[in-house]
Amino acid sequence: MKDRLRRIFYAFPVQLLVLHLRSNHLLLSLWAVFFLLISGALARKLGFQYLFLDAEYLGRVNFWSFYFVGVGFGSFFMSWNLTSYLLSAHYFPFLASLSRPFTKFAINNFVLPLGFVLAYLSITVYFQAYYEGLSFREIFLNGLGFLLGTATLVLLYALYFQFTNRDISYYERWRSRPPHLSRSYTPGRRQVDLEYIKLDTNRWKVLTYLNESLQPRLVRSVAHYDSGLLRSIFKQNHLNALVLQLLSMVVLLILGYLVDYRPFRIPAGASLFILASILTALVGAVIYWFGEWSITVIITMLLGLNLLTRHEQFNYSNHAYGLNYDTLRAEYSLGRLRETAGSSHIEDDKAATEVILSRWKAKTGQEKPWLVLQCSSGGGLKSATWSMQVVQTADSLLQGELMRHTVLMTGASGGMLGMAYLRELYRRQQQGEALDWRNPAYIDDIAKDLVNSIAFTIVSNDLFIPWSPFEANGYTYYKDRGYIFEKQLNENTRGLLDQRIGDYQRAEALAEVPMLFLTPSIVNDARRMIISPQGVSYMMMAPVGQRYPGAVEVDAVDFRRIFAGQDADNLRMLSALRMNATYPYVLPNVHLPSEPEIEVMDAGFLDNYGIVSATRFIQVFREWILEHTKGVILLQISSSDKVEEITPSGGQGILESIFNPLGIAGKVLVRQEFEHDNSLGLLYDLLGEERFHVIPFFYRPTSSNKLEASISFHITAREKADVLRAIQHPDNKSSLRQLEALLGIGGQPKPGSSH
């Protein structure tokens, strides 16, 4: 028994695993991260697990989507083997005495990959059967697609090595070594003393290995082989591995150039596997070349890269498409902000907006109508879907009166993707186009995947400096994940959102459609950027600042005023929506043509629910509202429940306790909710309890769905169905009745116009 356990422990697969656990922690961490993502232990709320378990290709989850995920995994699997071979083969000199040494190394390096594949397939089968309700045939085909995709790439690698790798028989047959294989070609890498390692007392002990037939074979001694010959074999195999990894990067660059074509936008899960394969190759190359200096070299390279990219020619900044970056930059300073917020512009803009309000009032046909504000929270495609569902259902129930009574739409991130699309459909119907903006098919449009294109572009294009140009609204920019996000969103929404901001000026001014504020956050100074085709300088600071100059600080920026000289009205609506939904790292921060240059990101970091904008708007026009309306109805459309469970702070170890005080930094949205409740209380005081009503619509998962929909740019079919059903939640049905009672409109939904 003892001898049997000894043979198992000193088998090559087990010893390779021991070596990885001892030495290759950076490479092992990638396997750990993927397992945590797929199992849902990491980034569950962001929906990362669905990128692997519910992979989409060309808008469908099927054999081909999982085939491409398999191809991506095959790339990672082979990169893992190539890198492991580069770093570890010299510990096992017996490999050089075997035919096809790399093949045998890869076969014996199976423990981690096989364990991962079994875990992945098990979780996928459970997810698709339990949460997606797929048939056995569909699940089987998806799993088969993954395995065939992996096999395809492995076979391509195998063919390459079949014709390029040399083994001991080749050199013995020719009795010589090519001169170039006798020299070192790896700068910085210390030479391995093979004479020392060949001694049985000093080499990494291995008794048996598995051959191509998966049969155990005894390890032969290599003490009688010339060390130079063994070294030549390893070097020649290593060189082929490095060439193949370099070729993979070239292929990615080519694919990045073809990103405009939908068939080349592979599933996000596949892109992440390919990204991991590149990272594996890069980390392995540094460790191979520099050995014990590798960590120092990696840190030095990162610092050097940071210094290098400070220079404009080595740094790429994403731009807002439609703005002029070639003209004189806009001045962005405290002086100019205060001057704009304290000038006659405010009175002019207020007067122009009051004209819009008067036209809106006339269109309602009521002497004193309710003024409706729609505030939609961030939350990816979940929020976009929920926002459209709420507004379509409520407007259908109210026979068109909801949109007729709505003056302003505002909010953050995904919610505003849905609201902007809905408003554009409404605008086209108002202008006479033959469409029904409440058709459920439009919700299907906004729920289509966006993340696959983004993830693929990050891997194939953004890891390198974007170099492929394109033209938008008369100016030239470069393609990156911001570009592909807009392109995919435009395709998903039938090309209807491909408008300029200025194109909405007339429709808003005539009160044909509600005004819409997009409010991305300014990274430089934590102010909000208010993007609107109307003059909105009155939104730049609290109204008290007009009466008492200097009493309050400017906390928002009128985009159209500040960037008038940079063609602000020419800004692409898709770019404005992207600026409003720029989740960190997923999309690039947008750099604007100002001096100093400012960058903007997701509106949700300062106003995830649109309440700040709504409060400011009501404060500014309070007197007009009190004189001409019954009051304000604020629709609070949120993709998640406001109530959060209290997290206990006890039962933590010393390391957890050290980081515990930083936990409040992650409660940004919770703090916003508290502040928003305070703002709503202020509005009750300003307008009066009978003249201000907050009607909430919260998405809550149904009892049949154990998982809440994720907040990403991908939503599964099951999640979408659950979001649509949430309108039937008792609290939301109560809100619909309250809205109906306030607006005084009866009636039933039109057939096919609600869910």
Coordinates of N, CA, C and O in Angstrom, one line a residue, residues 17-163:
L17 N 1.3 19.2 -10.5 CA 0.4 19.9 -9.7 C 1.1 20.5 -8.4 O 0.9 21.7 -8.1
V18 N 2.0 19.7 -7.8 CA 2.7 20.1 -6.6 C 3.6 21.3 -7.0 O 3.8 22.3 -6.3
L19 N 4.3 21.2 -8.2 CA 5.2 22.3 -8.7 C 4.4 23.6 -8.9 O 4.8 24.6 -8.5
H20 N 3.2 23.5 -9.5 CA 2.3 24.6 -9.7 C 2.0 25.3 -8.4 O 2.0 26.5 -8.2
L21 N 1.6 24.5 -7.4 CA 1.2 25.0 -6.1 C 2.4 25.6 -5.4 O 2.2 26.6 -4.6
R22 N 3.6 25.2 -5.7 CA 4.7 25.7 -5.0 C 5.2 27.0 -5.7 O 5.6 27.9 -5.0
S23 N 5.2 27.0 -7.0 CA 5.9 28.1 -7.7 C 5.1 29.0 -8.6 O 5.5 30.1 -8.8
N24 N 4.0 28.5 -9.1 CA 3.3 29.3 -10.2 C 2.0 29.9 -9.7 O 0.9 29.7 -10.2
H25 N 2.1 30.7 -8.6 CA 0.9 31.3 -8.0 C 0.2 32.3 -8.9 O -1.1 32.3 -8.9
L26 N 0.9 33.1 -9.6 CA 0.3 34.0 -10.5 C -0.6 33.3 -11.6 O -1.7 33.8 -11.9
L27 N 0.0 32.3 -12.1 CA -0.8 31.5 -13.1 C -2.0 30.8 -12.6 O -3.0 30.7 -13.2
L28 N -1.8 30.2 -11.4 CA -2.9 29.5 -10.7 C -4.0 30.5 -10.4 O -5.2 30.1 -10.4
S29 N -3.7 31.7 -10.1 CA -4.8 32.7 -9.7 C -5.8 32.9 -10.8 O -7.0 33.2 -10.6
L30 N -5.4 32.7 -12.1 CA -6.3 32.9 -13.2 C -7.4 31.8 -13.2 O -8.6 32.1 -13.4
W31 N -6.9 30.6 -12.9 CA -7.9 29.5 -12.8 C -8.9 29.7 -11.6 O -10.1 29.5 -11.7
A32 N -8.3 30.2 -10.5 CA -9.2 30.5 -9.3 C -10.2 31.6 -9.7 O -11.4 31.5 -9.3
V33 N -9.8 32.7 -10.4 CA -10.7 33.8 -10.7 C -11.8 33.3 -11.6 O -13.0 33.6 -11.4
F34 N -11.5 32.5 -12.6 CA -12.5 31.9 -13.5 C -13.5 31.0 -12.7 O -14.7 31.1 -13.0
F35 N -13.0 30.2 -11.8 CA -13.9 29.4 -11.1 C -14.8 30.2 -10.2 O -16.0 29.9 -10.1
L36 N -14.3 31.3 -9.6 CA -15.1 32.1 -8.7 C -16.2 32.8 -9.6 O -17.3 33.0 -9.1
L37 N -15.8 33.3 -10.8 CA -16.8 34.0 -11.7 C -17.9 33.0 -12.1 O -19.1 33.3 -12.0
I38 N -17.5 31.8 -12.5 CA -18.5 30.9 -13.1 C -19.4 30.4 -12.0 O -20.6 30.2 -12.2
S39 N -18.9 30.2 -10.8 CA -19.7 29.7 -9.7 C -20.6 30.8 -9.1 O -21.5 30.5 -8.3
G40 N -20.3 32.0 -9.4 CA -21.1 33.1 -8.9 C -20.6 33.6 -7.6 O -21.2 34.5 -7.0
A41 N -19.5 33.1 -7.1 CA -18.9 33.6 -5.8 C -18.3 35.0 -6.0 O -18.1 35.7 -5.0
L42 N -18.0 35.4 -7.2 CA -17.4 36.7 -7.5 C -18.2 37.4 -8.6 O -18.5 36.8 -9.6
A43 N -18.6 38.6 -8.3 CA -19.2 39.5 -9.3 C -20.6 38.9 -9.7 O -21.0 39.1 -10.9
R44 N -21.3 38.3 -8.8 CA -22.6 37.7 -9.2 C -23.6 38.8 -9.6 O -24.3 38.7 -10.6
K45 N -23.6 39.9 -8.8 CA -24.6 41.0 -9.1 C -24.3 41.7 -10.4 O -25.2 42.2 -11.1
L46 N -23.0 41.6 -10.9 CA -22.7 42.2 -12.2 C -23.0 41.2 -13.3 O -22.8 41.6 -14.5
G47 N -23.4 40.0 -13.0 CA -23.8 39.1 -14.0 C -22.6 38.4 -14.8 O -22.8 37.9 -15.9
F48 N -21.4 38.4 -14.2 CA -20.3 37.8 -14.9 C -20.5 36.3 -15.2 O -20.0 35.8 -16.2
Q49 N -21.1 35.6 -14.2 CA -21.3 34.2 -14.4 C -22.1 33.8 -15.7 O -21.9 32.8 -16.3
Y50 N -23.0 34.7 -16.0 CA -23.9 34.5 -17.2 C -23.1 34.6 -18.5 O -23.5 34.1 -19.6
L51 N -22.0 35.3 -18.5 CA -21.2 35.4 -19.7 C -20.6 34.0 -20.1 O -20.3 33.8 -21.2
F52 N -20.5 33.1 -19.1 CA -20.0 31.8 -19.4 C -21.2 30.7 -19.4 O -21.1 29.8 -20.2
L53 N -22.2 30.9 -18.6 CA -23.2 29.9 -18.5 C -24.4 30.2 -19.4 O -25.1 29.3 -19.7
D54 N -24.5 31.4 -20.0 CA -25.6 31.8 -20.9 C -25.0 32.5 -22.0 O -25.5 33.6 -22.4
A55 N -23.9 32.0 -22.6 CA -23.2 32.7 -23.7 C -24.0 33.0 -24.9 O -24.8 32.1 -25.3
E56 N -23.9 34.2 -25.4 CA -24.7 34.6 -26.6 C -23.7 34.9 -27.8 O -22.6 35.4 -27.6
Y57 N -24.2 34.5 -29.0 CA -23.5 34.8 -30.2 C -24.5 35.2 -31.2 O -25.5 34.4 -31.5
L58 N -24.4 36.3 -31.8 CA -25.4 36.9 -32.8 C -26.8 36.9 -32.2 O -27.8 36.6 -32.8
G59 N -26.8 37.2 -30.9 CA -28.1 37.3 -30.2 C -28.7 36.0 -29.8 O -29.9 36.0 -29.3
R60 N -28.0 34.9 -29.9 CA -28.7 33.6 -29.6 C -27.7 32.8 -28.7 O -26.5 32.9 -28.8
V61 N -28.3 32.0 -27.8 CA -27.6 31.0 -27.0 C -27.8 29.7 -27.6 O -28.9 29.1 -27.6
N62 N -26.7 29.1 -28.2 CA -26.9 27.8 -28.9 C -25.5 27.1 -29.0 O -24.5 27.5 -28.3
F63 N -25.5 26.1 -29.8 CA -24.3 25.3 -30.0 C -23.1 26.2 -30.4 O -22.0 26.1 -29.8
W64 N -23.3 27.2 -31.3 CA -22.2 28.0 -31.8 C -21.7 29.0 -30.8 O -20.5 29.2 -30.7
S65 N -22.6 29.5 -29.9 CA -22.1 30.4 -28.9 C -21.2 29.7 -27.9 O -20.1 30.2 -27.6
F66 N -21.5 28.4 -27.6 CA -20.7 27.7 -26.7 C -19.5 27.1 -27.4 O -18.4 26.9 -26.8
Y67 N -19.6 26.9 -28.7 CA -18.4 26.5 -29.5 C -17.3 27.6 -29.4 O -16.1 27.3 -29.2
F68 N -17.7 28.8 -29.5 CA -16.7 29.9 -29.5 C -16.1 30.1 -28.0 O -15.0 30.4 -27.9
V69 N -17.0 29.9 -27.0 CA -16.5 29.9 -25.7 C -15.4 28.8 -25.5 O -14.4 28.9 -24.9
G70 N -15.7 27.6 -26.1 CA -14.8 26.5 -26.1 C -13.5 26.9 -26.8 O -12.4 26.5 -26.3
V71 N -13.5 27.5 -27.9 CA -12.3 28.0 -28.6 C -11.5 28.9 -27.7 O -10.3 28.8 -27.6
G72 N -12.2 29.8 -27.1 CA -11.5 30.8 -26.1 C -10.9 30.0 -25.0 O -9.7 30.3 -24.6
F73 N -11.6 29.0 -24.4 CA -11.0 28.2 -23.4 C -9.8 27.4 -23.9 O -8.8 27.2 -23.2
G74 N -9.9 26.9 -25.1 CA -8.8 26.2 -25.7 C -7.6 27.0 -25.8 O -6.4 26.6 -25.6
S75 N -7.8 28.3 -26.2 CA -6.7 29.2 -26.2 C -6.0 29.4 -24.9 O -4.8 29.4 -24.7
F76 N -6.8 29.6 -23.8 CA -6.3 29.7 -22.5 C -5.6 28.4 -22.0 O -4.5 28.4 -21.4
F77 N -6.2 27.3 -22.3 CA -5.7 26.0 -21.9 C -4.3 25.7 -22.5 O -3.4 25.3 -21.9
M78 N -4.2 26.0 -23.8 CA -2.9 25.8 -24.5 C -1.9 26.9 -24.1 O -0.7 26.5 -23.9
S79 N -2.3 28.1 -23.8 CA -1.4 29.1 -23.3 C -0.9 28.7 -21.9 O 0.3 28.9 -21.6
W80 N -1.8 28.1 -21.1 CA -1.4 27.6 -19.8 C -0.3 26.5 -19.9 O 0.7 26.5 -19.2
N81 N -0.5 25.6 -20.9 CA 0.4 24.5 -21.1 C 1.8 25.0 -21.7 O 2.8 24.6 -21.2
L82 N 1.7 25.9 -22.6 CA 2.9 26.5 -23.2 C 3.8 27.2 -22.1 O 5.0 27.0 -22.1
T83 N 3.1 28.0 -21.4 CA 3.8 28.8 -20.3 C 4.3 27.9 -19.2 O 5.5 28.0 -18.8
S84 N 3.5 26.9 -18.8 CA 4.0 25.9 -17.8 C 5.2 25.2 -18.4 O 6.2 24.9 -17.6
Y85 N 5.2 24.8 -19.7 CA 6.3 24.1 -20.3 C 7.6 25.0 -20.3 O 8.7 24.6 -20.0
L86 N 7.4 26.3 -20.6 CA 8.5 27.2 -20.6 C 9.2 27.3 -19.2 O 10.4 27.3 -19.1
L87 N 8.3 27.3 -18.2 CA 8.8 27.6 -16.8 C 9.3 26.3 -16.1 O 10.1 26.4 -15.2
S88 N 8.7 25.2 -16.5 CA 8.9 24.0 -15.7 C 9.6 22.8 -16.3 O 10.1 21.9 -15.6
A89 N 9.7 22.8 -17.7 CA 10.2 21.6 -18.3 C 11.7 21.3 -17.9 O 12.0 20.1 -17.8
H90 N 12.5 22.3 -17.6 CA 13.9 22.1 -17.2 C 14.0 21.3 -15.9 O 15.1 20.8 -15.6
Y91 N 12.9 21.3 -15.1 CA 13.0 20.5 -13.9 C 12.8 19.0 -14.2 O 13.1 18.2 -13.3
F92 N 12.4 18.7 -15.4 CA 12.1 17.3 -15.7 C 12.9 16.9 -17.0 O 12.3 16.8 -18.1
P93 N 14.2 16.8 -16.9 CA 15.1 16.5 -18.1 C 14.7 15.3 -18.8 O 15.1 15.1 -20.0
F94 N 14.0 14.3 -18.2 CA 13.6 13.1 -18.9 C 12.8 13.4 -20.1 O 12.7 12.6 -21.0
L95 N 12.1 14.5 -20.1 CA 11.2 14.9 -21.2 C 12.0 14.9 -22.5 O 11.5 14.6 -23.6
A96 N 13.2 15.4 -22.4 CA 14.0 15.6 -23.6 C 14.4 14.2 -24.3 O 14.8 14.2 -25.4
S97 N 14.3 13.2 -23.5 CA 14.6 11.8 -24.1 C 13.4 11.2 -24.7 O 13.5 10.1 -25.2
L98 N 12.2 11.9 -24.7 CA 11.0 11.3 -25.2 C 10.7 11.9 -26.6 O 11.1 13.0 -26.9
S99 N 9.9 11.1 -27.4 CA 9.4 11.7 -28.6 C 8.2 12.6 -28.2 O 7.5 12.4 -27.3
R100 N 8.1 13.7 -29.0 CA 7.1 14.7 -28.7 C 7.0 15.1 -27.3 O 5.9 14.9 -26.6
P101 N 8.0 15.7 -26.7 CA 8.0 16.0 -25.3 C 6.9 17.0 -24.8 O 6.4 16.8 -23.8
F102 N 6.6 18.0 -25.7 CA 5.6 18.9 -25.3 C 4.2 18.3 -25.2 O 3.4 18.5 -24.3
T103 N 3.9 17.4 -26.1 CA 2.7 16.7 -26.1 C 2.5 15.9 -24.8 O 1.5 15.9 -24.2
K104 N 3.6 15.2 -24.5 CA 3.5 14.4 -23.2 C 3.4 15.3 -22.0 O 2.7 14.9 -21.0
F105 N 4.1 16.4 -22.0 CA 4.0 17.4 -20.9 C 2.5 17.8 -20.8 O 2.0 17.9 -19.7
A106 N 1.9 18.2 -21.9 CA 0.5 18.7 -21.9 C -0.5 17.6 -21.4 O -1.4 17.9 -20.6
I107 N -0.3 16.4 -21.8 CA -1.1 15.3 -21.4 C -1.0 15.1 -19.8 O -2.1 14.9 -19.2
N108 N 0.2 15.2 -19.3 CA 0.3 15.0 -17.9 C 0.0 16.2 -17.0 O -0.1 16.1 -15.8
N109 N -0.2 17.4 -17.7 CA -0.5 18.6 -17.0 C -2.1 18.8 -17.0 O -2.6 19.9 -17.2
F110 N -2.8 17.7 -16.8 CA -4.2 17.7 -17.0 C -5.0 18.0 -15.8 O -6.2 18.3 -15.9
V111 N -4.4 17.9 -14.6 CA -5.2 17.9 -13.4 C -6.1 19.1 -13.2 O -7.3 19.1 -13.0
L112 N -5.5 20.3 -13.3 CA -6.2 21.6 -13.1 C -7.2 21.8 -14.2 O -8.4 22.1 -14.0
P113 N -6.8 21.7 -15.5 CA -7.8 21.9 -16.6 C -9.0 21.0 -16.5 O -10.1 21.4 -16.8
L114 N -8.7 19.7 -16.3 CA -9.8 18.7 -16.3 C -10.8 19.0 -15.1 O -12.0 19.0 -15.3
G115 N -10.2 19.3 -13.9 CA -11.1 19.7 -12.8 C -11.9 20.9 -13.1 O -13.1 20.9 -12.8
F116 N -11.3 21.9 -13.8 CA -12.1 23.1 -14.1 C -13.2 22.8 -15.1 O -14.3 23.3 -15.0
V117 N -12.9 22.0 -16.2 CA -13.9 21.7 -17.2 C -15.0 20.9 -16.6 O -16.2 21.2 -16.9
L118 N -14.8 20.0 -15.7 CA -15.8 19.2 -15.1 C -16.7 20.1 -14.2 O -17.9 20.0 -14.2
A119 N -16.1 21.0 -13.5 CA -16.8 22.0 -12.7 C -17.7 22.9 -13.5 O -18.8 23.2 -13.3
Y120 N -17.1 23.4 -14.6 CA -17.8 24.3 -15.5 C -19.0 23.7 -16.2 O -20.1 24.2 -16.2
L121 N -18.8 22.4 -16.7 CA -19.9 21.8 -17.3 C -21.0 21.4 -16.3 O -22.2 21.5 -16.6
S122 N -20.6 21.0 -15.1 CA -21.6 20.7 -14.1 C -22.5 21.9 -13.7 O -23.7 21.8 -13.7
I123 N -21.8 23.1 -13.5 CA -22.5 24.3 -13.2 C -23.4 24.7 -14.3 O -24.5 25.2 -14.2
T124 N -22.9 24.6 -15.6 CA -23.6 25.0 -16.8 C -24.9 24.2 -16.9 O -26.0 24.7 -17.2
V125 N -24.7 22.9 -16.8 CA -25.9 22.0 -17.0 C -26.9 22.3 -15.9 O -28.1 22.4 -16.2
Y126 N -26.5 22.5 -14.7 CA -27.5 22.8 -13.6 C -28.2 24.2 -13.9 O -29.4 24.3 -13.8
F127 N -27.4 25.2 -14.3 CA -28.0 26.5 -14.6 C -29.0 26.4 -15.7 O -30.1 27.0 -15.6
Q128 N -28.6 25.8 -16.8 CA -29.5 25.8 -18.0 C -30.7 24.9 -17.8 O -31.8 25.2 -18.3
A129 N -30.6 23.9 -16.9 CA -31.8 23.0 -16.7 C -32.7 23.7 -15.7 O -33.9 23.7 -15.9
Y130 N -32.1 24.3 -14.6 CA -32.9 24.8 -13.5 C -33.4 26.2 -13.8 O -34.6 26.5 -13.5
Y131 N -32.5 27.1 -14.2 CA -32.9 28.5 -14.3 C -33.4 28.9 -15.7 O -34.2 29.8 -15.9
E132 N -32.9 28.2 -16.8 CA -33.3 28.5 -18.1 C -34.4 27.5 -18.7 O -35.0 27.8 -19.7
G133 N -34.5 26.4 -18.0 CA -35.5 25.4 -18.4 C -35.3 24.9 -19.8 O -36.2 24.5 -20.6
L134 N -34.0 24.7 -20.2 CA -33.7 24.2 -21.5 C -33.9 22.6 -21.5 O -33.8 22.0 -20.5
S135 N -34.1 22.1 -22.7 CA -34.3 20.7 -22.9 C -33.0 20.0 -22.8 O -31.9 20.6 -22.9
F136 N -33.1 18.6 -22.6 CA -31.8 17.8 -22.5 C -31.0 18.0 -23.8 O -29.8 18.1 -23.8
R137 N -31.7 18.0 -25.0 CA -31.1 18.1 -26.2 C -30.3 19.4 -26.4 O -29.1 19.5 -26.8
E138 N -30.9 20.5 -25.9 CA -30.3 21.9 -26.0 C -29.1 21.9 -25.1 O -28.0 22.4 -25.5
I139 N -29.2 21.4 -23.9 CA -28.1 21.4 -22.9 C -26.9 20.5 -23.5 O -25.8 20.9 -23.4
F140 N -27.3 19.4 -24.0 CA -26.3 18.5 -24.6 C -25.5 19.2 -25.7 O -24.3 19.1 -25.8
L141 N -26.3 19.8 -26.6 CA -25.6 20.5 -27.8 C -24.7 21.6 -27.3 O -23.6 21.8 -27.9
N142 N -25.1 22.4 -26.3 CA -24.3 23.5 -25.8 C -23.0 22.9 -25.2 O -21.9 23.4 -25.4
G143 N -23.1 21.8 -24.4 CA -21.9 21.2 -23.8 C -21.0 20.7 -24.9 O -19.8 20.8 -24.8
L144 N -21.6 20.0 -25.9 CA -20.8 19.5 -27.0 C -20.1 20.6 -27.8 O -19.0 20.4 -28.2
G145 N -20.8 21.7 -28.0 CA -20.2 22.8 -28.6 C -19.0 23.3 -27.9 O -17.9 23.6 -28.5
F146 N -19.0 23.4 -26.6 CA -17.9 23.8 -25.8 C -16.7 22.9 -26.0 O -15.6 23.3 -26.2
L147 N -17.0 21.6 -25.9 CA -15.9 20.6 -26.0 C -15.3 20.6 -27.4 O -14.1 20.5 -27.5
L148 N -16.2 20.7 -28.4 CA -15.6 20.7 -29.8 C -14.8 21.9 -30.0 O -13.8 21.9 -30.8
G149 N -15.3 23.1 -29.5 CA -14.5 24.3 -29.7 C -13.1 24.2 -29.0 O -12.1 24.6 -29.6
T150 N -13.1 23.6 -27.8 CA -11.8 23.4 -27.2 C -10.9 22.5 -28.0 O -9.7 22.7 -28.2
A151 N -11.5 21.4 -28.5 CA -10.8 20.4 -29.2 C -10.2 21.0 -30.5 O -9.1 20.6 -31.0
T152 N -11.0 21.9 -31.2 CA -10.6 22.5 -32.4 C -9.3 23.2 -32.2 O -8.3 23.0 -33.0
L153 N -9.2 24.0 -31.2 CA -8.0 24.8 -31.0 C -6.8 23.9 -30.6 O -5.7 24.1 -31.0
V154 N -7.1 23.0 -29.7 CA -6.0 22.0 -29.3 C -5.5 21.3 -30.5 O -4.2 21.1 -30.6
L155 N -6.3 20.9 -31.4 CA -5.8 20.1 -32.6 C -5.0 21.1 -33.5 O -4.0 20.6 -34.1
L156 N -5.4 22.3 -33.6 CA -4.6 23.3 -34.4 C -3.2 23.4 -33.9 O -2.2 23.4 -34.6
Y157 N -3.1 23.6 -32.5 CA -1.8 23.7 -31.9 C -1.0 22.4 -32.1 O 0.2 22.4 -32.3
A158 N -1.7 21.2 -32.0 CA -1.0 19.9 -32.1 C -0.4 19.8 -33.5 O 0.7 19.3 -33.7
L159 N -1.2 20.2 -34.5 CA -0.7 20.2 -35.9 C 0.6 21.0 -36.0 O 1.6 20.6 -36.7
Y160 N 0.6 22.2 -35.4 CA 1.7 23.1 -35.5 C 2.9 22.4 -34.9 O 4.0 22.4 -35.5
F161 N 2.8 21.9 -33.7 CA 3.9 21.2 -33.0 C 4.4 20.0 -33.7 O 5.5 19.6 -33.6
Q162 N 3.4 19.3 -34.4 CA 3.8 18.1 -35.1 C 4.8 18.3 -36.2 O 5.7 17.5 -36.4
F163 N 4.7 19.5 -36.8 CA 5.7 19.8 -37.9 C 6.8 20.7 -37.5 O 7.7 21.0 -38.3

